């Protein structure tokens, strides 16, 4: 009997080690890992450069608290600023913390402008922003909120794709719209570029803030550093996490000057956030991600993967309903319950993870090779062939 609280339906496997796109099970099997800790290990398992960077830092200094200047943190913030829309960065340890801080920053901005009642956040129904009390009620799925009331107030909702519903839901109390640029847990639902452009215009017109949750789709996953860059827009606040530490827990909020003006010393904090060890991981990820051709190879491999999956879909139109995604954030929507499909893939040594709407999620490392993608395709096709 496990002493761990029973909140996960864990697969009955454990691993001894990982290397790149592969994991080695205690059962002696070698698995192709297209989960990568749910889009976390963007450089694969045990990446040499990342390992070296963390080891080097571990011998020098791990943690000092934010009562002091942390040069490694200054460096990562400066680089995020240089490469993105952001003017300022706040570091934390997880995605939920980052989205919750994004909500705080949006509210505080209007408070500082003398509009304290402008504090409601408009989100998409059944989206995912984390598992803290506030973020579950931001996501508003029955599964995540049931039994956890009283409801945390301050969130309003509209349905994905419902433009009229969105406009109608904006009131003079709305402070911000917060959406995932690509819905991950919700089933790899991509907000089209023209909608992102429209969303930005709408927020400008209504004088409210745009928060884009890039915890899953950011950090190169879509083929650009941020998924919203495809639409050439600039949000006001962006929470990130997952990929930025390459496997080390890091969360962060990126924000522009305007929103940052609402914050001052003492208003927010984190004990662990941005410690030297975590920052050495973040800086190493940035070193690799901004090497020439890294992001363009994500796009190329993503396009290839999608194209080949669509060929499999054409061969098995009764099994696969749709293939969707961007870059290496890919979902195969199947007609039946996806858990059986995922089990078959696992039996054939391919690890994948579910998402809502019968979606099988594929999250290879961003430095995956063509050969590894081909191996994955071969297994997926083999499972389709026998799937009933
Ligand atoms: C995973 C995820 C989160 C929550 O991140 P945690 O690190 O699990 O707290 C928030 N938003 C999105 C879009 C995510 O995919």
CSV table of N, CA, C and O in Angstrom, one decimal, residues 309-380:
chain,number,residue,atom,x,y,z
A,309,UNK,N,0.7,12.4,-39.1
A,309,UNK,CA,-0.5,11.9,-38.3
A,309,UNK,C,-1.8,12.0,-39.1
A,309,UNK,O,-2.7,11.2,-39.0
A,310,UNK,N,-1.9,13.1,-39.9
A,310,UNK,CA,-3.1,13.2,-40.8
A,310,UNK,C,-3.2,12.1,-41.8
A,310,UNK,O,-4.3,11.7,-42.2
A,311,UNK,N,-2.0,11.7,-42.3
A,311,UNK,CA,-2.0,10.5,-43.2
A,311,UNK,C,-2.6,9.3,-42.5
A,311,UNK,O,-3.3,8.5,-43.1
A,312,UNK,N,-2.2,9.1,-41.3
A,312,UNK,CA,-2.7,7.9,-40.5
A,312,UNK,C,-4.2,8.1,-40.3
A,312,UNK,O,-4.9,7.1,-40.4
A,313,UNK,N,-4.6,9.3,-40.0
A,313,UNK,CA,-6.0,9.6,-39.9
A,313,UNK,C,-6.8,9.2,-41.1
A,313,UNK,O,-7.9,8.6,-41.0
A,314,UNK,N,-6.3,9.5,-42.3
A,314,UNK,CA,-7.0,9.2,-43.5
A,314,UNK,C,-7.1,7.7,-43.7
A,314,UNK,O,-8.0,7.2,-44.3
A,315,UNK,N,-6.1,7.0,-43.2
A,315,UNK,CA,-6.1,5.5,-43.3
A,315,UNK,C,-7.1,4.9,-42.3
A,315,UNK,O,-7.6,3.8,-42.5
A,316,UNK,N,-7.3,5.6,-41.2
A,316,UNK,CA,-8.1,5.0,-40.1
A,316,UNK,C,-9.2,6.1,-39.7
A,316,UNK,O,-9.2,6.5,-38.5
A,317,UNK,N,-10.0,6.4,-40.6
A,317,UNK,CA,-11.0,7.5,-40.4
A,317,UNK,C,-12.0,7.2,-39.3
A,317,UNK,O,-12.7,8.1,-38.8
A,318,UNK,N,-12.2,5.9,-39.0
A,318,UNK,CA,-13.2,5.5,-38.0
A,318,UNK,C,-12.6,5.6,-36.6
A,318,UNK,O,-13.3,5.4,-35.6
A,319,UNK,N,-11.3,5.7,-36.5
A,319,UNK,CA,-10.6,5.7,-35.2
A,319,UNK,C,-10.2,7.1,-34.8
A,319,UNK,O,-10.5,7.6,-33.8
A,320,UNK,N,-9.5,7.8,-35.8
A,320,UNK,CA,-9.1,9.2,-35.5
A,320,UNK,C,-10.1,10.2,-36.1
A,320,UNK,O,-10.4,10.2,-37.3
A,321,UNK,N,-10.5,11.1,-35.2
A,321,UNK,CA,-11.5,12.1,-35.6
A,321,UNK,C,-10.8,13.3,-36.1
A,321,UNK,O,-11.2,13.9,-37.1
A,322,UNK,N,-9.7,13.7,-35.4
A,322,UNK,CA,-9.0,14.9,-35.8
A,322,UNK,C,-7.6,14.9,-35.2
A,322,UNK,O,-7.4,14.4,-34.1
A,323,UNK,N,-6.7,15.5,-35.9
A,323,UNK,CA,-5.4,15.8,-35.4
A,323,UNK,C,-5.2,17.3,-35.3
A,323,UNK,O,-5.5,18.0,-36.2
A,324,UNK,N,-4.8,17.8,-34.1
A,324,UNK,CA,-4.7,19.2,-34.0
A,324,UNK,C,-3.5,19.6,-33.1
A,324,UNK,O,-2.9,18.8,-32.4
A,325,UNK,N,-3.1,20.9,-33.3
A,325,UNK,CA,-2.0,21.4,-32.5
A,325,UNK,C,-1.2,22.4,-33.2
A,325,UNK,O,-1.5,22.8,-34.4
A,326,UNK,N,-0.1,22.7,-32.6
A,326,UNK,CA,0.9,23.7,-33.2
A,326,UNK,C,2.3,23.3,-32.7
A,326,UNK,O,2.4,23.1,-31.5
A,327,UNK,N,3.2,23.3,-33.6
A,327,UNK,CA,4.6,22.9,-33.2
A,327,UNK,C,4.6,21.5,-32.6
A,327,UNK,O,4.0,20.6,-33.2
A,328,UNK,N,5.2,21.3,-31.5
A,328,UNK,CA,5.2,20.0,-30.8
A,328,UNK,C,4.2,19.9,-29.7
A,328,UNK,O,4.5,19.2,-28.7
A,329,UNK,N,3.1,20.6,-29.8
A,329,UNK,CA,2.0,20.5,-28.9
A,329,UNK,C,0.9,19.9,-29.7
A,329,UNK,O,0.2,20.6,-30.4
A,330,UNK,N,0.7,18.6,-29.6
A,330,UNK,CA,-0.1,17.9,-30.6
A,330,UNK,C,-1.2,17.0,-29.9
A,330,UNK,O,-0.9,16.4,-28.9
A,331,UNK,N,-2.4,17.0,-30.4
A,331,UNK,CA,-3.5,16.2,-29.9
A,331,UNK,C,-4.1,15.3,-31.0
A,331,UNK,O,-4.3,15.8,-32.1
A,332,UNK,N,-4.3,14.1,-30.7
A,332,UNK,CA,-5.0,13.2,-31.6
A,332,UNK,C,-6.4,13.0,-30.9
A,332,UNK,O,-6.5,12.4,-29.8
A,333,UNK,N,-7.4,13.5,-31.5
A,333,UNK,CA,-8.8,13.3,-31.0
A,333,UNK,C,-9.3,12.0,-31.6
A,333,UNK,O,-9.4,11.9,-32.8
A,334,UNK,N,-9.7,11.1,-30.7
A,334,UNK,CA,-10.2,9.8,-31.3
A,334,UNK,C,-11.7,9.7,-30.9
A,334,UNK,O,-12.2,10.4,-30.1
A,335,UNK,N,-12.3,8.8,-31.7
A,335,UNK,CA,-13.8,8.7,-31.5
A,335,UNK,C,-14.2,8.0,-30.2
A,335,UNK,O,-15.1,8.4,-29.6
A,336,UNK,N,-13.4,7.0,-29.8
A,336,UNK,CA,-13.7,6.3,-28.5
A,336,UNK,C,-13.0,6.9,-27.3
A,336,UNK,O,-12.2,7.9,-27.5
A,337,UNK,N,-13.2,6.3,-26.2
A,337,UNK,CA,-12.5,6.7,-25.0
A,337,UNK,C,-11.0,6.6,-25.2
A,337,UNK,O,-10.5,5.5,-25.6
A,338,UNK,N,-10.3,7.7,-25.0
A,338,UNK,CA,-8.8,7.6,-25.3
A,338,UNK,C,-8.0,6.8,-24.4
A,338,UNK,O,-6.8,6.5,-24.7
A,339,UNK,N,-8.5,6.5,-23.2
A,339,UNK,CA,-7.6,5.8,-22.2
A,339,UNK,C,-7.2,4.4,-22.7
A,339,UNK,O,-6.1,4.0,-22.5
A,340,UNK,N,-8.1,3.8,-23.4
A,340,UNK,CA,-7.7,2.4,-24.0
A,340,UNK,C,-6.6,2.6,-25.1
A,340,UNK,O,-5.7,1.8,-25.1
A,341,UNK,N,-6.8,3.6,-25.8
A,341,UNK,CA,-5.8,3.9,-26.9
A,341,UNK,C,-4.4,4.2,-26.3
A,341,UNK,O,-3.4,3.7,-26.7
A,342,UNK,N,-4.4,5.0,-25.2
A,342,UNK,CA,-3.2,5.4,-24.5
A,342,UNK,C,-2.5,4.1,-23.9
A,342,UNK,O,-1.3,4.0,-23.9
A,343,UNK,N,-3.4,3.2,-23.4
A,343,UNK,CA,-2.9,2.0,-22.8
A,343,UNK,C,-2.2,1.1,-23.9
A,343,UNK,O,-1.2,0.5,-23.7
A,344,UNK,N,-2.8,1.0,-25.1
A,344,UNK,CA,-2.2,0.3,-26.2
A,344,UNK,C,-0.9,0.9,-26.6
A,344,UNK,O,0.0,0.1,-26.9
A,345,UNK,N,-0.8,2.2,-26.7
A,345,UNK,CA,0.4,2.9,-27.0
A,345,UNK,C,1.5,2.5,-26.0
A,345,UNK,O,2.6,2.2,-26.4
A,346,UNK,N,1.1,2.5,-24.7
A,346,UNK,CA,2.0,2.2,-23.7
A,346,UNK,C,2.5,0.7,-23.8
A,346,UNK,O,3.7,0.5,-23.6
A,347,UNK,N,1.6,-0.2,-24.1
A,347,UNK,CA,2.0,-1.6,-24.3
A,347,UNK,C,3.0,-1.7,-25.4
A,347,UNK,O,3.8,-2.7,-25.5
A,348,UNK,N,3.0,-0.7,-26.4
A,348,UNK,CA,4.0,-0.7,-27.5
A,348,UNK,C,5.1,0.2,-27.2
A,348,UNK,O,5.8,0.7,-28.1
A,349,UNK,N,5.3,0.6,-25.9
A,349,UNK,CA,6.4,1.4,-25.4
A,349,UNK,C,6.4,2.8,-25.9
A,349,UNK,O,7.5,3.5,-26.0
A,350,UNK,N,5.2,3.4,-26.1
A,350,UNK,CA,5.1,4.8,-26.4
A,350,UNK,C,4.3,5.5,-25.3
A,350,UNK,O,3.2,5.1,-25.0
A,351,UNK,N,4.9,6.4,-24.6
A,351,UNK,CA,4.2,7.1,-23.5
A,351,UNK,C,3.6,8.4,-24.0
A,351,UNK,O,4.2,9.2,-24.7
A,352,UNK,N,2.3,8.5,-23.7
A,352,UNK,CA,1.5,9.7,-24.1
A,352,UNK,C,0.6,10.1,-22.9
A,352,UNK,O,0.6,9.3,-21.9
A,353,UNK,N,-0.1,11.2,-23.0
A,353,UNK,CA,-1.0,11.6,-21.9
A,353,UNK,C,-2.3,12.1,-22.4
A,353,UNK,O,-2.4,12.6,-23.5
A,354,UNK,N,-3.3,11.9,-21.6
A,354,UNK,CA,-4.7,12.3,-22.1
A,354,UNK,C,-4.9,13.8,-21.9
A,354,UNK,O,-4.2,14.5,-21.2
A,355,UNK,N,-5.9,14.3,-22.7
A,355,UNK,CA,-6.4,15.6,-22.5
A,355,UNK,C,-8.0,15.5,-22.6
A,355,UNK,O,-8.4,14.4,-23.1
A,356,UNK,N,-8.7,16.6,-22.3
A,356,UNK,CA,-10.2,16.5,-22.4
A,356,UNK,C,-10.6,16.2,-23.9
A,356,UNK,O,-9.8,16.3,-24.8
A,357,UNK,N,-11.9,15.9,-24.1
A,357,UNK,CA,-12.5,15.7,-25.4
A,357,UNK,C,-11.8,14.5,-26.1
A,357,UNK,O,-11.6,14.6,-27.3
A,358,UNK,N,-11.5,13.4,-25.4
A,358,UNK,CA,-11.0,12.2,-26.0
A,358,UNK,C,-9.7,12.4,-26.8
A,358,UNK,O,-9.4,11.8,-27.8
A,359,UNK,N,-8.9,13.3,-26.2
A,359,UNK,CA,-7.6,13.6,-26.9
A,359,UNK,C,-6.4,12.9,-26.3
A,359,UNK,O,-6.3,12.8,-25.1
A,360,UNK,N,-5.6,12.3,-27.2
A,360,UNK,CA,-4.3,11.8,-26.8
A,360,UNK,C,-3.3,12.9,-27.0
A,360,UNK,O,-3.1,13.3,-28.2
A,361,UNK,N,-2.6,13.3,-26.0
A,361,UNK,CA,-1.6,14.4,-26.1
A,361,UNK,C,-0.2,13.9,-26.4
A,361,UNK,O,0.2,12.9,-25.7
A,362,UNK,N,0.4,14.5,-27.4
A,362,UNK,CA,1.8,14.1,-27.7
A,362,UNK,C,2.7,15.3,-27.4
A,362,UNK,O,2.5,16.4,-28.0
A,363,UNK,N,3.6,15.2,-26.5
A,363,UNK,CA,4.5,16.2,-26.1
A,363,UNK,C,6.0,15.8,-26.1
A,363,UNK,O,6.6,15.6,-25.1
A,364,UNK,N,6.5,15.6,-27.3
A,364,UNK,CA,7.9,15.1,-27.4
A,364,UNK,C,8.9,16.2,-26.9
A,364,UNK,O,8.4,17.4,-26.7
A,365,UNK,N,10.1,15.9,-26.6
A,365,UNK,CA,11.1,16.9,-26.2
A,365,UNK,C,11.2,17.8,-27.4
A,365,UNK,O,11.0,17.4,-28.6
A,366,UNK,N,11.5,19.1,-27.2
A,366,UNK,CA,11.6,20.0,-28.4
A,366,UNK,C,12.8,19.7,-29.3
A,366,UNK,O,12.8,20.2,-30.4
A,367,UNK,N,13.8,19.0,-28.8
A,367,UNK,CA,14.9,18.6,-29.6
A,367,UNK,C,14.8,17.2,-30.1
A,367,UNK,O,15.8,16.5,-30.4
A,368,UNK,N,13.5,16.7,-30.2
A,368,UNK,CA,13.3,15.4,-30.7
A,368,UNK,C,13.8,15.2,-32.2
A,368,UNK,O,13.9,16.2,-32.9
A,369,UNK,N,14.3,14.0,-32.5
A,369,UNK,CA,14.8,13.8,-33.9
A,369,UNK,C,13.7,13.2,-34.8
A,369,UNK,O,12.7,12.7,-34.3
A,370,UNK,N,14.0,13.4,-36.1
A,370,UNK,CA,13.0,12.8,-37.1
A,370,UNK,C,12.9,11.3,-36.9
A,370,UNK,O,11.8,10.7,-37.0
A,371,UNK,N,14.0,10.7,-36.5
A,371,UNK,CA,13.9,9.2,-36.3
A,371,UNK,C,13.0,8.8,-35.2
A,371,UNK,O,12.3,7.9,-35.2
A,372,UNK,N,13.1,9.6,-34.1
A,372,UNK,CA,12.2,9.4,-32.9
A,372,UNK,C,10.8,9.6,-33.3
A,372,UNK,O,9.9,8.9,-32.8
A,373,UNK,N,10.5,10.7,-34.0
A,373,UNK,CA,9.1,11.0,-34.5
A,373,UNK,C,8.6,9.8,-35.3
A,373,UNK,O,7.5,9.3,-35.1
A,374,UNK,N,9.5,9.3,-36.2
A,374,UNK,CA,9.1,8.2,-37.1
A,374,UNK,C,8.8,6.9,-36.2
A,374,UNK,O,7.8,6.2,-36.5
A,375,UNK,N,9.6,6.7,-35.2
A,375,UNK,CA,9.3,5.6,-34.3
A,375,UNK,C,7.9,5.7,-33.7
A,375,UNK,O,7.1,4.8,-33.6
A,376,UNK,N,7.6,7.0,-33.2
A,376,UNK,CA,6.3,7.2,-32.6
A,376,UNK,C,5.2,7.0,-33.6
A,376,UNK,O,4.2,6.4,-33.3
A,377,UNK,N,5.4,7.5,-34.8
A,377,UNK,CA,4.3,7.3,-35.9
A,377,UNK,C,4.1,5.8,-36.1
A,377,UNK,O,2.9,5.4,-36.3
A,378,UNK,N,5.2,5.0,-36.2
A,378,UNK,CA,5.1,3.6,-36.4
A,378,UNK,C,4.2,2.9,-35.4
A,378,UNK,O,3.3,2.1,-35.6
A,379,UNK,N,4.4,3.3,-34.1
A,379,UNK,CA,3.7,2.7,-33.0
A,379,UNK,C,2.2,3.1,-33.1
A,379,UNK,O,1.3,2.3,-32.9
A,380,UNK,N,2.0,4.4,-33.3
A,380,UNK,CA,0.6,4.9,-33.4
A,380,UNK,C,-0.2,4.2,-34.5
A,380,UNK,O,-1.3,3.8,-34.3
